[in-house]
Coordinates of N, CA and C in Angstrom, one line a residue:
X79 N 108.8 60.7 2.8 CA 108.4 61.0 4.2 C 109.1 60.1 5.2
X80 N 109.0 60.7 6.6 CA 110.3 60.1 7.3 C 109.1 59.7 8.8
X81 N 108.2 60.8 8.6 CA 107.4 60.7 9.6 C 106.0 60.9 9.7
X82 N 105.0 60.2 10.3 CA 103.2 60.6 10.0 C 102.9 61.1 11.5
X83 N 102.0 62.5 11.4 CA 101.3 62.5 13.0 C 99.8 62.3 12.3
X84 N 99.2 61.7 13.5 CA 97.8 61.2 13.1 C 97.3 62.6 14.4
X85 N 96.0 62.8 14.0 CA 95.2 63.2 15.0 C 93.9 62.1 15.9
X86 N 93.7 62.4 16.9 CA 92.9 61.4 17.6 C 91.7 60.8 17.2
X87 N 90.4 61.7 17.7 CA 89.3 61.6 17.4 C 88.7 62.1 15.8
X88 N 88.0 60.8 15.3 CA 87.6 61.2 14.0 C 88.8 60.8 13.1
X89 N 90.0 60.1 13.7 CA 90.9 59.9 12.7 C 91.1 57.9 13.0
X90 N 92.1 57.8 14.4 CA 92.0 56.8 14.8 C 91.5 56.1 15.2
X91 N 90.6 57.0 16.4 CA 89.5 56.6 17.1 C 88.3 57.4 17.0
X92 N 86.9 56.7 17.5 CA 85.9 57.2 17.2 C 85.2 57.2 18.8
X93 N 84.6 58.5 19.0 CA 83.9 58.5 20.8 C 82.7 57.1 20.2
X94 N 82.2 56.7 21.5 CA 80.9 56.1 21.4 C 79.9 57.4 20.9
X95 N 78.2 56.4 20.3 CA 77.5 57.2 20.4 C 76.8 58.1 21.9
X96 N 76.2 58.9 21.8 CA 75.6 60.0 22.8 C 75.0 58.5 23.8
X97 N 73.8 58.2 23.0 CA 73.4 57.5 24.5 C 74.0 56.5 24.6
X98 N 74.9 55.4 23.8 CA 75.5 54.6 24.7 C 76.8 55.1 26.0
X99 N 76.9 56.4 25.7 CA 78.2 57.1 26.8 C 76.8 57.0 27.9
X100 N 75.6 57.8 27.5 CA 74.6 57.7 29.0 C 74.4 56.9 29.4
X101 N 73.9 55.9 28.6 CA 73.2 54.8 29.2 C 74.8 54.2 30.2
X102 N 75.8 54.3 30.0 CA 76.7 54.1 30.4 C 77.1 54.8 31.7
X103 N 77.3 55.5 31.4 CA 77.1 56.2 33.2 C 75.9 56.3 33.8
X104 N 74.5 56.3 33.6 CA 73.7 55.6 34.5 C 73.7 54.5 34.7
X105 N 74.4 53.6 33.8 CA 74.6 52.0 34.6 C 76.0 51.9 36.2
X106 N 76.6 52.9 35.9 CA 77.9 53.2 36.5 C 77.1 53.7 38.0
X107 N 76.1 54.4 37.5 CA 75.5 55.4 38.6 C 74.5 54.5 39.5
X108 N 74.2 53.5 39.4 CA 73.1 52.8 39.1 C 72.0 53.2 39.0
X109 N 71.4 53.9 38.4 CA 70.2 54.7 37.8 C 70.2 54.3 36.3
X110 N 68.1 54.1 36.2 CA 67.7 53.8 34.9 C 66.9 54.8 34.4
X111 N 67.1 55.1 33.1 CA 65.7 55.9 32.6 C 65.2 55.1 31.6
X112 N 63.6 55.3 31.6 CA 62.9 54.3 30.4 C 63.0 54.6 29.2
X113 N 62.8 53.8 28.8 CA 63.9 54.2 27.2 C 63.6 55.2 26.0
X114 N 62.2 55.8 26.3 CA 62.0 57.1 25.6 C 62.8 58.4 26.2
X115 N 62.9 58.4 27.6 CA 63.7 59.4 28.9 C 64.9 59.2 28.2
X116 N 65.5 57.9 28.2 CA 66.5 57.9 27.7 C 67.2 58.4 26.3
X117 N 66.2 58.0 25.4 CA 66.2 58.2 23.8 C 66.7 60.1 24.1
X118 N 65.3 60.5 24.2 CA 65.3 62.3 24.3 C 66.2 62.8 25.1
X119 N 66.9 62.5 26.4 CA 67.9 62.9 27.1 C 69.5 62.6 26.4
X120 N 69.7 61.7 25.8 CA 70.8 61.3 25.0 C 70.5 63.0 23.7
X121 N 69.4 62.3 23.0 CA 69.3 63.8 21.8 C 69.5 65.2 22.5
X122 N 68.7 65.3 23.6 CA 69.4 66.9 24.3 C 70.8 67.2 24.5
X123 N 71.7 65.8 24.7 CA 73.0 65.9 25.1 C 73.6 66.3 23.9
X124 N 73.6 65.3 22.8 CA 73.8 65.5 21.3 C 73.7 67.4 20.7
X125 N 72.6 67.8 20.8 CA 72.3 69.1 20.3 C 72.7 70.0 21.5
X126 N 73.6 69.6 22.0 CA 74.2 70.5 23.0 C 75.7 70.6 23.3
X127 N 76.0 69.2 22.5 CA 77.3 69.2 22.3 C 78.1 68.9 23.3
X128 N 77.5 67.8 24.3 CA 77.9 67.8 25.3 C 79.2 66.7 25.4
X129 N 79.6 65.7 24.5 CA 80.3 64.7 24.4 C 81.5 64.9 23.7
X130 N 82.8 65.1 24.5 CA 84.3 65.9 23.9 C 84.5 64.4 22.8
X131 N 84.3 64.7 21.3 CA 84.7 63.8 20.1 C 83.4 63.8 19.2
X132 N 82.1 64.2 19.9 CA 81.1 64.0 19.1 C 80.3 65.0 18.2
X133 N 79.2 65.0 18.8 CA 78.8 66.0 17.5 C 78.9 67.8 18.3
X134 N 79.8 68.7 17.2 CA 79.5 70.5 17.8 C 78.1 70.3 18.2
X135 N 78.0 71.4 19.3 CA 77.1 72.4 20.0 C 76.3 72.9 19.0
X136 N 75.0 73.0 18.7 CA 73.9 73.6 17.8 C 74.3 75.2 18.2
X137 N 74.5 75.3 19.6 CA 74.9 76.9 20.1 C 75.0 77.0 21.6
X138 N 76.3 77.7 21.7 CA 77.0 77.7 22.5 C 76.6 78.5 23.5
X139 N 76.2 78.4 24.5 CA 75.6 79.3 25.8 C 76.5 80.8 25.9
X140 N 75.7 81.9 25.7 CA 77.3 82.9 25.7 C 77.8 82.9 27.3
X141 N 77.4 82.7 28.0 CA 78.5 82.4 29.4 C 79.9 81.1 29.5
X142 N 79.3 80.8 28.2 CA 80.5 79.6 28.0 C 81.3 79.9 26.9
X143 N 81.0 81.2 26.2 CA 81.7 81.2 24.5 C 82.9 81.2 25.0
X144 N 83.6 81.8 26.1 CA 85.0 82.1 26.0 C 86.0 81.0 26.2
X145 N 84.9 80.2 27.6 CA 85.8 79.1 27.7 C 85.7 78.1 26.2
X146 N 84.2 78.0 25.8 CA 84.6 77.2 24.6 C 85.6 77.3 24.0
X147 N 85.9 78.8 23.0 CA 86.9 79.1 22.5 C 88.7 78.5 22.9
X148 N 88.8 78.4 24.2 CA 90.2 78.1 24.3 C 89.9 76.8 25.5
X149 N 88.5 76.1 25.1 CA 88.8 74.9 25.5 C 89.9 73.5 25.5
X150 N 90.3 73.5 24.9 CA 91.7 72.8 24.2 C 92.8 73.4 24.7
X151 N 92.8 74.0 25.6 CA 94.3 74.9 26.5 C 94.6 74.5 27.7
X152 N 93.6 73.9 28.5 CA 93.6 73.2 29.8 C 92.8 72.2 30.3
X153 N 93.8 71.4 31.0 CA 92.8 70.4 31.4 C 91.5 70.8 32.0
X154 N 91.4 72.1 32.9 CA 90.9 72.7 33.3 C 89.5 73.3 32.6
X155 N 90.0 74.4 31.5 CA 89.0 74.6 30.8 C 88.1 73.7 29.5
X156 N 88.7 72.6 29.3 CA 88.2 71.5 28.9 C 87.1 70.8 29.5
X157 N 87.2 70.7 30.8 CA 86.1 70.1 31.6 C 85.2 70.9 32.0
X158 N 85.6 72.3 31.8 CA 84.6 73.4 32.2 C 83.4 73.4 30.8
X159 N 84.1 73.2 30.0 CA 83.8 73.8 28.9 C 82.8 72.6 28.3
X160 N 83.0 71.4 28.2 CA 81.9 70.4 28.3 C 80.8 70.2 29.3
X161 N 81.1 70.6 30.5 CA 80.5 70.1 31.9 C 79.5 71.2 31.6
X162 N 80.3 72.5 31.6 CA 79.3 73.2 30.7 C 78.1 73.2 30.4
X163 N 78.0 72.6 29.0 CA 77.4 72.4 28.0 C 76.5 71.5 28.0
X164 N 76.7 70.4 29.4 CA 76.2 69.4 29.7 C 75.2 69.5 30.5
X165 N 75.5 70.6 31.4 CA 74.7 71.2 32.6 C 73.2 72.1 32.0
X166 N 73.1 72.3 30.4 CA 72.3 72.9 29.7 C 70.9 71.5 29.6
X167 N 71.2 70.5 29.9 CA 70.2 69.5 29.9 C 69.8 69.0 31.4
X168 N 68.8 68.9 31.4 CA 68.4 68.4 33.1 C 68.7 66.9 33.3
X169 N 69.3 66.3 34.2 CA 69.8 65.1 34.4 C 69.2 64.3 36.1
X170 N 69.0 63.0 36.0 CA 68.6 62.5 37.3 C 69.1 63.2 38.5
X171 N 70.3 63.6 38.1 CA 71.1 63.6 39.6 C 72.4 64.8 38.9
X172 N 72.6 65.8 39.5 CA 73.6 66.4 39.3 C 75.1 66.0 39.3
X173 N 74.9 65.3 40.1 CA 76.8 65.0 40.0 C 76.5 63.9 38.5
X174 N 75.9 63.6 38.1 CA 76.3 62.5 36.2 C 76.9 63.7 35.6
X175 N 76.6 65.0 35.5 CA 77.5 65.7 34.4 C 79.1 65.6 34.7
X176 N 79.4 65.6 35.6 CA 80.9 65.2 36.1 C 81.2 63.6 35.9
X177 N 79.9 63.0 35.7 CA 80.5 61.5 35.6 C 80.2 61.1 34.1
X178 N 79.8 61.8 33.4 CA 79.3 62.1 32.4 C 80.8 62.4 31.3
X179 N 81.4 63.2 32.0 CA 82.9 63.6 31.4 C 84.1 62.7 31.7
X180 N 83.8 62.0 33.0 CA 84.6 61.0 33.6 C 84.7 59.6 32.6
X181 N 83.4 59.6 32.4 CA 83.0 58.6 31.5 C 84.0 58.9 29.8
X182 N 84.0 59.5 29.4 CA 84.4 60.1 28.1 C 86.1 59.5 27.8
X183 N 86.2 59.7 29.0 CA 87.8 59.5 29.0 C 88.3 58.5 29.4
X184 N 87.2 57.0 29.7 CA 87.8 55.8 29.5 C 87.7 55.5 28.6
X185 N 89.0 54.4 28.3 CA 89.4 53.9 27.0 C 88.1 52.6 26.7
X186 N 87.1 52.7 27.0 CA 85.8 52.2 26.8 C 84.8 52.7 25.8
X187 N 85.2 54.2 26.1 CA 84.2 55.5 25.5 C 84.7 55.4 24.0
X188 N 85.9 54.2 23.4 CA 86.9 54.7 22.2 C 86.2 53.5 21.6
X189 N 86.6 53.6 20.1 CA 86.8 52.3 19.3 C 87.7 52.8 18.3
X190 N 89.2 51.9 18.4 CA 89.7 52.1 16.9 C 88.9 51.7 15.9
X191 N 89.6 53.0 14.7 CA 89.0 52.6 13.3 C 89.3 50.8 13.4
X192 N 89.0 50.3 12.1 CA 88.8 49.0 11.9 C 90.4 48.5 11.4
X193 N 90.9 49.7 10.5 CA 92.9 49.7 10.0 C 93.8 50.2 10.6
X194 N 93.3 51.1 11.7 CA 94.5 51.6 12.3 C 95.4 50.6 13.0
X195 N 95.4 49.9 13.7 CA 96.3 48.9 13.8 C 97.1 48.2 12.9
X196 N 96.6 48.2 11.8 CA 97.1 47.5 10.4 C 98.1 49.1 9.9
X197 N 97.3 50.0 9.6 CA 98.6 51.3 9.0 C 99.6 51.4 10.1
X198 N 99.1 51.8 11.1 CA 100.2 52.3 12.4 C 101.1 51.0 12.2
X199 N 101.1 49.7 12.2 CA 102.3 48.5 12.4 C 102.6 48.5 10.9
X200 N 102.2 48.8 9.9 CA 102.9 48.7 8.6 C 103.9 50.2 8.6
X201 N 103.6 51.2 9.4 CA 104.3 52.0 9.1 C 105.6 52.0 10.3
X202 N 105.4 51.3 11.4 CA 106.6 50.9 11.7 C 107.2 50.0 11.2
X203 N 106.7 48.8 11.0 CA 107.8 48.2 10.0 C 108.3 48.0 8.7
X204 N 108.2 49.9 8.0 CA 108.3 50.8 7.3 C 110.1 51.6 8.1
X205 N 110.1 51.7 9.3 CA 110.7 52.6 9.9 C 110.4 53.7 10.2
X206 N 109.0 54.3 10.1 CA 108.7 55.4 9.7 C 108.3 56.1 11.3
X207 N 108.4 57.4 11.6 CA 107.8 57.0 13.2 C 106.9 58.0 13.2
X208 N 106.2 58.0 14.2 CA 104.7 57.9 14.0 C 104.4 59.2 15.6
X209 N 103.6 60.2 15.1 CA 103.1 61.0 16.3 C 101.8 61.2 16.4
X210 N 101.4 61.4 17.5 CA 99.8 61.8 17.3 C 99.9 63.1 18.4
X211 N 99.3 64.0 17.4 CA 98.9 65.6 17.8 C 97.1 65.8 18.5
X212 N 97.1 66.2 18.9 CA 95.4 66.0 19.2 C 95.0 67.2 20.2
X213 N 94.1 68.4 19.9 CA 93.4 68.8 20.8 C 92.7 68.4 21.6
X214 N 93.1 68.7 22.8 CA 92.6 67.8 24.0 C 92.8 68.5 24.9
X215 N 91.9 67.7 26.2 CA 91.9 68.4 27.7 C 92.4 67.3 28.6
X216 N 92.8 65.9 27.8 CA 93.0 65.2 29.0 C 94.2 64.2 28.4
X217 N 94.4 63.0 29.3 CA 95.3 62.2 28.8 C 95.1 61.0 28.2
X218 N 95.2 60.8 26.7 CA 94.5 60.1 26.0 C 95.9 58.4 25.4
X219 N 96.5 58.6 26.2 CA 97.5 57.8 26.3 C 97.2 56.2 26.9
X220 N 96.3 56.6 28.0 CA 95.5 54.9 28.6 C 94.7 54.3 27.4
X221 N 94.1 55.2 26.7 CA 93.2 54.8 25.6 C 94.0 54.1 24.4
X222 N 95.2 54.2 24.2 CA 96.1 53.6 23.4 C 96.8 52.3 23.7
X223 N 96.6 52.5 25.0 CA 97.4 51.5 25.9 C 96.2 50.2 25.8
X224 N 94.9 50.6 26.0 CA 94.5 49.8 26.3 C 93.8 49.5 25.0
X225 N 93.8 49.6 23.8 CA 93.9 49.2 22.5 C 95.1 48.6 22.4
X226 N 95.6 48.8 22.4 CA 96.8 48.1 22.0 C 97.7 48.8 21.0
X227 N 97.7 49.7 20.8 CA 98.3 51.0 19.5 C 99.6 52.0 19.8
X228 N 99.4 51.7 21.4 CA 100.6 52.5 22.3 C 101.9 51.9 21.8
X229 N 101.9 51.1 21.4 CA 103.5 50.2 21.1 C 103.9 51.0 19.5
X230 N 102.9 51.6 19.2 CA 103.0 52.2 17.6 C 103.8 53.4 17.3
X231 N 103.2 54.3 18.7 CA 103.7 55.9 18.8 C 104.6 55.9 19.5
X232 N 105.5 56.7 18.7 CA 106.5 57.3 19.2 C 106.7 58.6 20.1
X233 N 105.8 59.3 19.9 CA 105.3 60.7 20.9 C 104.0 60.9 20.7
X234 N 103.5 61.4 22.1 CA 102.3 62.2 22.2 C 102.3 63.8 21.9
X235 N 101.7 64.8 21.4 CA 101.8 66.1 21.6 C 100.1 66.6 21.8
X236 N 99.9 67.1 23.2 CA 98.7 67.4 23.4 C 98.3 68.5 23.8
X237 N 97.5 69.1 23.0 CA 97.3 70.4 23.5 C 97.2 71.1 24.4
X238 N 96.6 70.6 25.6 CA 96.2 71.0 26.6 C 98.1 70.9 27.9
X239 N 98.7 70.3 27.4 CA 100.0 69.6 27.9 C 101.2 71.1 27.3
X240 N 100.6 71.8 25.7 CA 101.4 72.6 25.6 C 100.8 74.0 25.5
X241 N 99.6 74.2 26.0 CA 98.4 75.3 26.0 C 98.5 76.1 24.8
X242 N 98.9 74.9 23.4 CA 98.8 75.4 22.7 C 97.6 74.6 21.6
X243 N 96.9 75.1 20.6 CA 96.0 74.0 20.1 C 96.2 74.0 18.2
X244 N 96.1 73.1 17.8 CA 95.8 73.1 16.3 C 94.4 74.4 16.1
X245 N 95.1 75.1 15.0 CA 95.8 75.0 13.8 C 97.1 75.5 14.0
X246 N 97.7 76.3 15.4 CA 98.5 76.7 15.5 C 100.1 75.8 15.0
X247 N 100.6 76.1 14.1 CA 101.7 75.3 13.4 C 102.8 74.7 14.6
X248 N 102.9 76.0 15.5 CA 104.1 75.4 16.8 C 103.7 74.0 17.5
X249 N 102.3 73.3 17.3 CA 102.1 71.7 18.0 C 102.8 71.4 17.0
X250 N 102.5 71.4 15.7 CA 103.1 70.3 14.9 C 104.7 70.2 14.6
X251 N 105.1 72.1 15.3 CA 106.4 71.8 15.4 C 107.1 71.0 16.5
X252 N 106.1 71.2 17.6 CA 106.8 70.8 19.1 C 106.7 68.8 18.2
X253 N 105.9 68.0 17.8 CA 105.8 66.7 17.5 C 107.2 66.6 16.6
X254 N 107.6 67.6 15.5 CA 108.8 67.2 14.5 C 109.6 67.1 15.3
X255 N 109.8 67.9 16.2 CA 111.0 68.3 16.7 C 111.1 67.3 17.9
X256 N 110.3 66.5 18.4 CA 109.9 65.3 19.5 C 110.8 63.7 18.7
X257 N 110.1 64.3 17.7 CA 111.0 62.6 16.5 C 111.6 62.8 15.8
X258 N 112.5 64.1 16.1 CA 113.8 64.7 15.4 C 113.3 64.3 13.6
X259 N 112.7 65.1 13.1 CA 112.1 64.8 11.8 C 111.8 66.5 11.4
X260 N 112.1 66.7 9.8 CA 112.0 67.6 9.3 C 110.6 67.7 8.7
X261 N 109.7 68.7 8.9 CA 108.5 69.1 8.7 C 108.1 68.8 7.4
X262 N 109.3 69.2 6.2 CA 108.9 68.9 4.7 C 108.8 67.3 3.9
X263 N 109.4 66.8 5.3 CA 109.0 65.2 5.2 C 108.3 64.7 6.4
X264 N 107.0 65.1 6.5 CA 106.1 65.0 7.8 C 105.3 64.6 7.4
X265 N 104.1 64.0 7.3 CA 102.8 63.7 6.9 C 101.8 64.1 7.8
X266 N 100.7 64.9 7.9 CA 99.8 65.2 9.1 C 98.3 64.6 8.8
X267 N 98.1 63.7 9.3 CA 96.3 63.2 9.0 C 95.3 63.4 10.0
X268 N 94.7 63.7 9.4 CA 93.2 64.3 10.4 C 91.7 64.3 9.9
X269 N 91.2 64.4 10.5 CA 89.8 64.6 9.9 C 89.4 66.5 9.9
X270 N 89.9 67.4 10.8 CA 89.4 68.6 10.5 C 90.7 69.2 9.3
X271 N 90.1 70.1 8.4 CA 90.4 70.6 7.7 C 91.0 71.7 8.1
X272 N 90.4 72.7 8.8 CA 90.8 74.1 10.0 C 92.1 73.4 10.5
X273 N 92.2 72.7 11.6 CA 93.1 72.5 12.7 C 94.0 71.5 12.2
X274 N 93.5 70.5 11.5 CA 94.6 69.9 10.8 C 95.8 70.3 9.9
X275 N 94.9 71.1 9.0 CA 95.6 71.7 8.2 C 96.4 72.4 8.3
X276 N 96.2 73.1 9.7 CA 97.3 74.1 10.3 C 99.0 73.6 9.9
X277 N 99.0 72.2 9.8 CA 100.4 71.4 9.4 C 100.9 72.4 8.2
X278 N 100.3 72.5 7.0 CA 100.9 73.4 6.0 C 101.2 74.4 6.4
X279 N 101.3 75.4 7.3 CA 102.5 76.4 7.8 C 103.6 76.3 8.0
X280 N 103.3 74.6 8.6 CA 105.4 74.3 9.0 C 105.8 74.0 7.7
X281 N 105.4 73.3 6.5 CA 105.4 73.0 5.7 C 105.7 71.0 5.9
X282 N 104.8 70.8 6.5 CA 103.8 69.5 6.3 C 103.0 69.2 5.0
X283 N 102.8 67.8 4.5 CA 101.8 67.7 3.4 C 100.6 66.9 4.7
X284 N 99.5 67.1 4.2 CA 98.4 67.0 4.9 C 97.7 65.9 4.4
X285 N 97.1 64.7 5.0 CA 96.1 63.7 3.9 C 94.6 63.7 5.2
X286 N 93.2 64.3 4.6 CA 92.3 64.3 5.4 C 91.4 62.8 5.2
X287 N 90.9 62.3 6.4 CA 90.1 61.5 6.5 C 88.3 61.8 6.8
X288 N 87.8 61.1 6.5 CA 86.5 61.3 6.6 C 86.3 60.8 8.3
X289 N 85.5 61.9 9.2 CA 85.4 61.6 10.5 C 83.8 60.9 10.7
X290 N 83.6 59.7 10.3 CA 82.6 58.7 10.1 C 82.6 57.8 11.4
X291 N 81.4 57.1 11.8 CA 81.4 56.1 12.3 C 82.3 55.0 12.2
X292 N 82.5 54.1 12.9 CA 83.5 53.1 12.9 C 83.2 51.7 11.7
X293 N 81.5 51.4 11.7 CA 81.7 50.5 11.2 C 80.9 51.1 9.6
X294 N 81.0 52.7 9.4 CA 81.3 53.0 8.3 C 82.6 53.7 7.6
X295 N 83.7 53.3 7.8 CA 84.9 54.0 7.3 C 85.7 52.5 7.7
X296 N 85.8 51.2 7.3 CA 87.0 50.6 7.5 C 88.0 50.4 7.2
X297 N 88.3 51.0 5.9 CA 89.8 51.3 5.7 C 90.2 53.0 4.7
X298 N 89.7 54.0 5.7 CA 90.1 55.2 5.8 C 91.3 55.3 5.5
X299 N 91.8 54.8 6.4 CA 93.4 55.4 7.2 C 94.4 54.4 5.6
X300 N 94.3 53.3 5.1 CA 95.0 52.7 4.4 C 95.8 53.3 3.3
X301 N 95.0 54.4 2.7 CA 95.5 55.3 1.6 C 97.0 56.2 1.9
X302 N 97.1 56.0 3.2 CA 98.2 56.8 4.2 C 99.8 55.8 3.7
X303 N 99.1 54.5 3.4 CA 100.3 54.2 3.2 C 101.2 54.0 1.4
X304 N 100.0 54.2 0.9 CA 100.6 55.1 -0.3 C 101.2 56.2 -0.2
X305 N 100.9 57.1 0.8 CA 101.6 58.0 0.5 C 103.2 58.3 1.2
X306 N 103.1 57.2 1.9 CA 104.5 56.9 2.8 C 105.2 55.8 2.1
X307 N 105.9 55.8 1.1 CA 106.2 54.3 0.6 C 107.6 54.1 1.6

């Protein structure tokens, strides 16, 4: 292998939970809810699928199925497509569902796994170089920066950047072709099986991770480097 792409969420990093993102933007907002208001408004958010990394939609409003569907195509329909979903729960104040998504995409809202910093630097000074592919609607590059992991990657490839999304094989081709690297010595890691997997069309080998909490999965990612010697 010559080269590893990692996927984002559920691989390297993990979103916060549901209510600590709320309790987090009503502190931003400065608005309190008592902590049952809170408890149950966090769980409505959850079973609604409101938090881009966390848990699917129980079910999808059909006024929103379509943008769901090609959520991951624009920054545009990404924000629609959560804000959405979010607007399905009654909240103190209408503008939090917008600050609600705002929130999501500080590099606050992240925790690296507990190894990624340890695989990502062992596999550069491996020589190996390193991409991250990720369905997305936004720019997840501050969040690397501000971990400290940005020094690791060699390219971003983002969906919403090529309005194209995993499983479609052409992301994983636009990332080989970014670190001038041949697909049959590619490595693709992810936690979805669907969209990750999509790598085996270019003819990528594929290694899945378990998309767990942070301080249950701390050395996920390490098995990656057996497979890159």
């Amino acid at each position: 292998m010559t080269a590893v792409l990692f996927d984002f969420s559920g691989t390297l990093f993990r979103v916060e939970s549901t209510e600590s993102w709320l309790r987090a933007t009503l502190d931003d907002a400065g608005l309190r809810l008592p902590a049952p208001e809170l408890a149950e408004t966090a769980e409505a958010l959850q079973r609604a699928g409101a938090l881009p990394g966390g848990a699917p939609p129980l079910r999808v409003p059909e006024e929103l199925a379509e943008t769901w569907e090609t959520r991951d195509e624009s920054s545009e329909l990404h924000r629609a497509a959560y804000t959405g979903l979010s607007r399905q729960v009654p909240l103190p104040d209408p503008g939090l569902h917008d600050a609600l998504y705002e929130r999501h995409m500080s590099p606050g809202a992240w925790s690296a796994y507990p190894d990624a910093a340890e695989v990502l630097g062992a596999l550069r000074g491996r020589g190996i170089a390193v991409g991250v592919v990720s369905n997305i609607g936004w720019d997840l590059r501050p969040v690397f920066r501000a971990h400290d992991l940005d020094r690791f990657v060699d390219t971003y490839v983002l969906s919403y950047e090529h309005g194209i999304r995993k499983p479609d094989p052409r992301l994983f081709g636009v990332a080989c072709a970014a670190l001038g690297v041949e697909p049959g010595r590619t490595l693709m890691v992810g936690d979805d099986r669907r969209a990750d997997g999509g790598a085996t069309a270019l003819g990528c080998a594929v290694h899945f991770v378990d998309h767990l909490p942070v301080a249950e999965r701390p050395a996920g990612l390490r098995p990656v480097l057996d497979l890159v010697p």
